[in-house]
């Protein structure tokens, strides 16, 4: 079991008011699943993603990632898990504007303490994998939206994490480019990665093999679509 | 942590806006430049003063009624002491086993004239025959004042090189006549040129026999006694002997303080060091203020930078940066900023020191200590004033930071 969540709560306190962003979530995700998390705005999707990605910790309940209870870890330990186990892809790409594609992709390896030449080599590899071998020296503002998101995907993959987490990765892209990006995720999944993505578009969600629907901080439904043999390598 | 990246970001930011950068770093630049210039200058002055004070030989001390006086009361008090006389000097010379020579001298200012030429406020010294020996003042030309001149109250004089030049130009002064005050005197010798000290020529003097000086200016004055010890090792013993001889001669009872003052080059040097130390502290204080102002400006710039880059901080944290990685990054940026200011200040301060060295006779040089002090202080400014922004950056919550617009 990769992810194991039981009775997970996340409560935000706004003055006297308490917002139950997550109100008792039970969720198990196996290695190499491709999960879409869906639901209306404010239903707690991002909160759940943040906790899965160890950017945030639950107020109550248990989250076990790779046999490790996350709720009790220190800031630095959480940072290490984000570095080693999680690859984030954001809706707004979140690339460093001043750095070129290569350096952006290198960043997780910087924090992993990997030496310069090794970093360069692996970042180049990752960029070639997403088809940007000829754009390494370009800065984000010299790239199209789709290219930027591919740089972000390369960055998410470069440290070989256990989970790729994508919060609305196509939200800022046109439909054709979005399909492109989804094809990338498909490939990543086929290579044996675990992919979890948040989306409110059914078209996007159908790429996944499991749809988790949320409402009011709870899981409303959890539907697996059988994996077609054609999809497997 | 990626030091090169952090340094690069800081340099990039500096290059992007040169005017703003210059203004940002101005405090640090001025602070470091003044530290460098002042340290170099004070070191140069110290070197210079030491050279000057030991020029006449470090085994010479002097004795007079006043010593080194700073306040009026002491001055008045010491003025009441019994005068020192040439007999006192003679007694020291006679009885001091470690004393090589001791002479009395008196000083006045006078106008020196020759034909239509005149030189005002020239130091006239009434000196005993051993004066030149004691004070290590070699004769450049002619002869010194001798025993016979003293006994015969001869109207003869030895001119300082500068006086000789002004009065005689290219003529040979020896055998010539000058008027010192109202008295006509025959020049018998010219002192070797000493150059200038503290910006004043050391060759503007006229030496006359002690006896004729007394005749010119009156007898009842307290003399200054110059004593040379036999060697460096007997310097302290010579002082002790001089003290004992004078106390006995002046009937100072045991337990009572001396009624005269012994002044050694070391004492003058110490005095100078105290004085220059005080100047040093004041100016270093001013430099410190501009470093602090520079530091606050850097802190402000760094706080702005932290806010502008909140999202970047969130991204870095999401990718696995620990608090200390973020802290180090911003600290390195702050240190880079202040170090660049420090380097510019160093160049500026070095330039100022160089100019001072060229414009004054001071041996001003930029010492490794000054350079180290400048660079260390500017880096410390970076660390100290960069710390708070860096901690602020490191403390950002990753989710909040990622959501920041
Ligand atoms: N930092 C926060 N402080 C207070 N309330 C929050 C915060 N983040 C999210 N919420 C609230 O938690 C609920 C779930 O938000 P979120 O997880 O962002 O939903 P979704 O991503 O599904 O739109 C919402 O009601 C939202 O207002
Ligand atoms: Mg959301």
mmCIF file with all atom_site columns, N, CA and C and ligand atoms in Angstrom, chain A residues 10 12-14 19-22 39-48 50 167-168 198, chain B residues 399-400 403, ligand 1:
data_model
loop_
_atom_site.group_PDB
_atom_site.id
_atom_site.type_symbol
_atom_site.label_atom_id
_atom_site.label_alt_id
_atom_site.label_comp_id
_atom_site.label_asym_id
_atom_site.label_entity_id
_atom_site.label_seq_id
_atom_site.pdbx_PDB_ins_code
_atom_site.Cartn_x
_atom_site.Cartn_y
_atom_site.Cartn_z
_atom_site.occupancy
_atom_site.B_iso_or_equiv
_atom_site.pdbx_formal_charge
_atom_site.auth_seq_id
_atom_site.auth_comp_id
_atom_site.auth_asym_id
_atom_site.auth_atom_id
_atom_site.pdbx_PDB_model_num
ATOM   1   N N   . UNK A 1 10  ? -9.143  17.929 8.337   1.00 0.00 ? 10  UNK A N   1
ATOM   2   C CA  . UNK A 1 10  ? -8.335  19.144 8.281   1.00 0.00 ? 10  UNK A CA  1
ATOM   3   C C   . UNK A 1 10  ? -9.260  20.300 8.576   1.00 0.00 ? 10  UNK A C   1
ATOM   4   N N   . UNK A 1 12  ? -9.687  24.311 9.362   1.00 0.00 ? 12  UNK A N   1
ATOM   5   C CA  . UNK A 1 12  ? -9.108  25.661 9.361   1.00 0.00 ? 12  UNK A CA  1
ATOM   6   C C   . UNK A 1 12  ? -9.874  26.498 10.360  1.00 0.00 ? 12  UNK A C   1
ATOM   7   N N   . UNK A 1 13  ? -9.172  27.224 11.158  1.00 0.00 ? 13  UNK A N   1
ATOM   8   C CA  . UNK A 1 13  ? -9.843  28.101 12.117  1.00 0.00 ? 13  UNK A CA  1
ATOM   9   C C   . UNK A 1 13  ? -9.716  29.534 11.640  1.00 0.00 ? 13  UNK A C   1
ATOM   10  N N   . UNK A 1 14  ? -10.863 30.110 11.295  1.00 0.00 ? 14  UNK A N   1
ATOM   11  C CA  . UNK A 1 14  ? -10.879 31.514 10.886  1.00 0.00 ? 14  UNK A CA  1
ATOM   12  C C   . UNK A 1 14  ? -11.537 32.293 12.009  1.00 0.00 ? 14  UNK A C   1
ATOM   13  N N   . UNK A 1 19  ? -13.631 25.835 9.695   1.00 0.00 ? 19  UNK A N   1
ATOM   14  C CA  . UNK A 1 19  ? -13.976 25.275 8.385   1.00 0.00 ? 19  UNK A CA  1
ATOM   15  C C   . UNK A 1 19  ? -13.439 23.861 8.308   1.00 0.00 ? 19  UNK A C   1
ATOM   16  N N   . UNK A 1 20  ? -14.330 22.913 8.143   1.00 0.00 ? 20  UNK A N   1
ATOM   17  C CA  . UNK A 1 20  ? -13.900 21.518 7.999   1.00 0.00 ? 20  UNK A CA  1
ATOM   18  C C   . UNK A 1 20  ? -13.609 21.236 6.543   1.00 0.00 ? 20  UNK A C   1
ATOM   19  N N   . UNK A 1 21  ? -12.396 21.562 6.098   1.00 0.00 ? 21  UNK A N   1
ATOM   20  C CA  . UNK A 1 21  ? -12.028 21.338 4.699   1.00 0.00 ? 21  UNK A CA  1
ATOM   21  C C   . UNK A 1 21  ? -12.021 19.840 4.395   1.00 0.00 ? 21  UNK A C   1
ATOM   22  N N   . UNK A 1 22  ? -11.551 19.053 5.344   1.00 0.00 ? 22  UNK A N   1
ATOM   23  C CA  . UNK A 1 22  ? -11.664 17.597 5.236   1.00 0.00 ? 22  UNK A CA  1
ATOM   24  C C   . UNK A 1 22  ? -12.364 17.117 6.509   1.00 0.00 ? 22  UNK A C   1
ATOM   25  N N   . UNK A 1 39  ? -14.743 16.886 -7.992  1.00 0.00 ? 39  UNK A N   1
ATOM   26  C CA  . UNK A 1 39  ? -15.690 17.446 -7.046  1.00 0.00 ? 39  UNK A CA  1
ATOM   27  C C   . UNK A 1 39  ? -15.825 18.937 -7.236  1.00 0.00 ? 39  UNK A C   1
ATOM   28  N N   . UNK A 1 40  ? -16.903 19.502 -6.713  1.00 0.00 ? 40  UNK A N   1
ATOM   29  C CA  . UNK A 1 40  ? -17.131 20.939 -6.891  1.00 0.00 ? 40  UNK A CA  1
ATOM   30  C C   . UNK A 1 40  ? -16.085 21.778 -6.154  1.00 0.00 ? 40  UNK A C   1
ATOM   31  N N   . UNK A 1 41  ? -16.050 23.021 -6.526  1.00 0.00 ? 41  UNK A N   1
ATOM   32  C CA  . UNK A 1 41  ? -15.113 23.947 -5.890  1.00 0.00 ? 41  UNK A CA  1
ATOM   33  C C   . UNK A 1 41  ? -15.401 24.031 -4.391  1.00 0.00 ? 41  UNK A C   1
ATOM   34  N N   . UNK A 1 42  ? -14.377 24.007 -3.599  1.00 0.00 ? 42  UNK A N   1
ATOM   35  C CA  . UNK A 1 42  ? -14.526 24.108 -2.149  1.00 0.00 ? 42  UNK A CA  1
ATOM   36  C C   . UNK A 1 42  ? -14.802 22.782 -1.477  1.00 0.00 ? 42  UNK A C   1
ATOM   37  N N   . UNK A 1 43  ? -14.758 21.685 -2.243  1.00 0.00 ? 43  UNK A N   1
ATOM   38  C CA  . UNK A 1 43  ? -15.095 20.392 -1.651  1.00 0.00 ? 43  UNK A CA  1
ATOM   39  C C   . UNK A 1 43  ? -13.907 19.774 -0.914  1.00 0.00 ? 43  UNK A C   1
ATOM   40  N N   . UNK A 1 44  ? -12.730 20.366 -1.039  1.00 0.00 ? 44  UNK A N   1
ATOM   41  C CA  . UNK A 1 44  ? -11.588 19.873 -0.266  1.00 0.00 ? 44  UNK A CA  1
ATOM   42  C C   . UNK A 1 44  ? -10.535 19.163 -1.083  1.00 0.00 ? 44  UNK A C   1
ATOM   43  N N   . UNK A 1 45  ? -10.618 19.247 -2.418  1.00 0.00 ? 45  UNK A N   1
ATOM   44  C CA  . UNK A 1 45  ? -9.668  18.546 -3.285  1.00 0.00 ? 45  UNK A CA  1
ATOM   45  C C   . UNK A 1 45  ? -8.235  19.026 -3.042  1.00 0.00 ? 45  UNK A C   1
ATOM   46  N N   . UNK A 1 46  ? -8.061  20.341 -3.070  1.00 0.00 ? 46  UNK A N   1
ATOM   47  C CA  . UNK A 1 46  ? -6.704  20.878 -2.915  1.00 0.00 ? 46  UNK A CA  1
ATOM   48  C C   . UNK A 1 46  ? -6.167  20.576 -1.524  1.00 0.00 ? 46  UNK A C   1
ATOM   49  N N   . UNK A 1 47  ? -7.014  20.677 -0.525  1.00 0.00 ? 47  UNK A N   1
ATOM   50  C CA  . UNK A 1 47  ? -6.589  20.375 0.839   1.00 0.00 ? 47  UNK A CA  1
ATOM   51  C C   . UNK A 1 47  ? -6.072  18.937 0.916   1.00 0.00 ? 47  UNK A C   1
ATOM   52  N N   . UNK A 1 48  ? -6.835  18.021 0.274   1.00 0.00 ? 48  UNK A N   1
ATOM   53  C CA  . UNK A 1 48  ? -6.415  16.621 0.278   1.00 0.00 ? 48  UNK A CA  1
ATOM   54  C C   . UNK A 1 48  ? -5.083  16.446 -0.454  1.00 0.00 ? 48  UNK A C   1
ATOM   55  N N   . UNK A 1 50  ? -2.740  18.662 -0.841  1.00 0.00 ? 50  UNK A N   1
ATOM   56  C CA  . UNK A 1 50  ? -1.661  19.230 -0.034  1.00 0.00 ? 50  UNK A CA  1
ATOM   57  C C   . UNK A 1 50  ? -1.207  18.259 1.050   1.00 0.00 ? 50  UNK A C   1
ATOM   58  N N   . UNK A 1 167 ? -2.386  19.212 -9.516  1.00 0.00 ? 167 UNK A N   1
ATOM   59  C CA  . UNK A 1 167 ? -3.618  19.922 -9.161  1.00 0.00 ? 167 UNK A CA  1
ATOM   60  C C   . UNK A 1 167 ? -4.046  20.762 -10.352 1.00 0.00 ? 167 UNK A C   1
ATOM   61  N N   . UNK A 1 168 ? -5.098  20.320 -11.050 1.00 0.00 ? 168 UNK A N   1
ATOM   62  C CA  . UNK A 1 168 ? -5.598  21.008 -12.247 1.00 0.00 ? 168 UNK A CA  1
ATOM   63  C C   . UNK A 1 168 ? -4.474  21.326 -13.231 1.00 0.00 ? 168 UNK A C   1
ATOM   64  N N   . UNK A 1 198 ? -5.978  16.256 -9.745  1.00 0.00 ? 198 UNK A N   1
ATOM   65  C CA  . UNK A 1 198 ? -7.229  16.925 -9.400  1.00 0.00 ? 198 UNK A CA  1
ATOM   66  C C   . UNK A 1 198 ? -7.752  17.606 -10.649 1.00 0.00 ? 198 UNK A C   1
ATOM   67  N N   . UNK B 2 399 ? 2.211   26.252 1.737   1.00 0.00 ? 399 UNK B N   1
ATOM   68  C CA  . UNK B 2 399 ? 0.930   26.385 1.039   1.00 0.00 ? 399 UNK B CA  1
ATOM   69  C C   . UNK B 2 399 ? 0.566   27.847 0.850   1.00 0.00 ? 399 UNK B C   1
ATOM   70  N N   . UNK B 2 400 ? 0.718   28.624 1.936   1.00 0.00 ? 400 UNK B N   1
ATOM   71  C CA  . UNK B 2 400 ? 0.456   30.065 1.842   1.00 0.00 ? 400 UNK B CA  1
ATOM   72  C C   . UNK B 2 400 ? 1.340   30.678 0.763   1.00 0.00 ? 400 UNK B C   1
ATOM   73  N N   . UNK B 2 403 ? 0.290   29.995 -2.728  1.00 0.00 ? 403 UNK B N   1
ATOM   74  C CA  . UNK B 2 403 ? -0.955  30.640 -3.109  1.00 0.00 ? 403 UNK B CA  1
ATOM   75  C C   . UNK B 2 403 ? -0.773  32.146 -3.308  1.00 0.00 ? 403 UNK B C   1
HETATM 76  N N1  . LIG C 3 .   ? -5.917  28.347 4.304   1.00 0.00 ? 1   LIG C N1  1
HETATM 77  C C1  . LIG C 3 .   ? -7.226  28.237 4.463   1.00 0.00 ? 1   LIG C C1  1
HETATM 78  N N2  . LIG C 3 .   ? -7.836  28.901 5.449   1.00 0.00 ? 1   LIG C N2  1
HETATM 79  C C2  . LIG C 3 .   ? -9.146  28.798 5.654   1.00 0.00 ? 1   LIG C C2  1
HETATM 80  N N3  . LIG C 3 .   ? -9.963  28.058 4.903   1.00 0.00 ? 1   LIG C N3  1
HETATM 81  C C3  . LIG C 3 .   ? -9.448  27.362 3.891   1.00 0.00 ? 1   LIG C C3  1
HETATM 82  C C4  . LIG C 3 .   ? -8.040  27.422 3.609   1.00 0.00 ? 1   LIG C C4  1
HETATM 83  N N4  . LIG C 3 .   ? -7.790  26.627 2.560   1.00 0.00 ? 1   LIG C N4  1
HETATM 84  C C5  . LIG C 3 .   ? -8.970  26.108 2.186   1.00 0.00 ? 1   LIG C C5  1
HETATM 85  N N5  . LIG C 3 .   ? -9.959  26.552 2.979   1.00 0.00 ? 1   LIG C N5  1
HETATM 86  C C6  . LIG C 3 .   ? -11.342 26.180 2.911   1.00 0.00 ? 1   LIG C C6  1
HETATM 87  O O1  . LIG C 3 .   ? -11.438 24.777 2.892   1.00 0.00 ? 1   LIG C O1  1
HETATM 88  C C7  . LIG C 3 .   ? -12.425 24.348 1.971   1.00 0.00 ? 1   LIG C C7  1
HETATM 89  C C8  . LIG C 3 .   ? -11.789 23.400 0.965   1.00 0.00 ? 1   LIG C C8  1
HETATM 90  O O2  . LIG C 3 .   ? -10.920 24.151 0.128   1.00 0.00 ? 1   LIG C O2  1
HETATM 91  P P1  . LIG C 3 .   ? -10.078 23.483 -1.047  1.00 0.00 ? 1   LIG C P1  1
HETATM 92  O O3  . LIG C 3 .   ? -9.426  22.275 -0.527  1.00 0.00 ? 1   LIG C O3  1
HETATM 93  O O4  . LIG C 3 .   ? -9.214  24.534 -1.610  1.00 0.00 ? 1   LIG C O4  1
HETATM 94  O O5  . LIG C 3 .   ? -11.237 23.110 -2.100  1.00 0.00 ? 1   LIG C O5  1
HETATM 95  P P2  . LIG C 3 .   ? -11.130 22.756 -3.628  1.00 0.00 ? 1   LIG C P2  1
HETATM 96  O O6  . LIG C 3 .   ? -9.692  22.614 -3.996  1.00 0.00 ? 1   LIG C O6  1
HETATM 97  O O7  . LIG C 3 .   ? -11.885 21.511 -3.777  1.00 0.00 ? 1   LIG C O7  1
HETATM 98  O O8  . LIG C 3 .   ? -11.774 23.893 -4.336  1.00 0.00 ? 1   LIG C O8  1
HETATM 99  C C9  . LIG C 3 .   ? -13.005 25.593 1.360   1.00 0.00 ? 1   LIG C C9  1
HETATM 100 O O9  . LIG C 3 .   ? -14.188 25.891 2.051   1.00 0.00 ? 1   LIG C O9  1
HETATM 101 C C10 . LIG C 3 .   ? -11.966 26.639 1.618   1.00 0.00 ? 1   LIG C C10 1
HETATM 102 O O10 . LIG C 3 .   ? -12.556 27.896 1.757   1.00 0.00 ? 1   LIG C O10 1
#
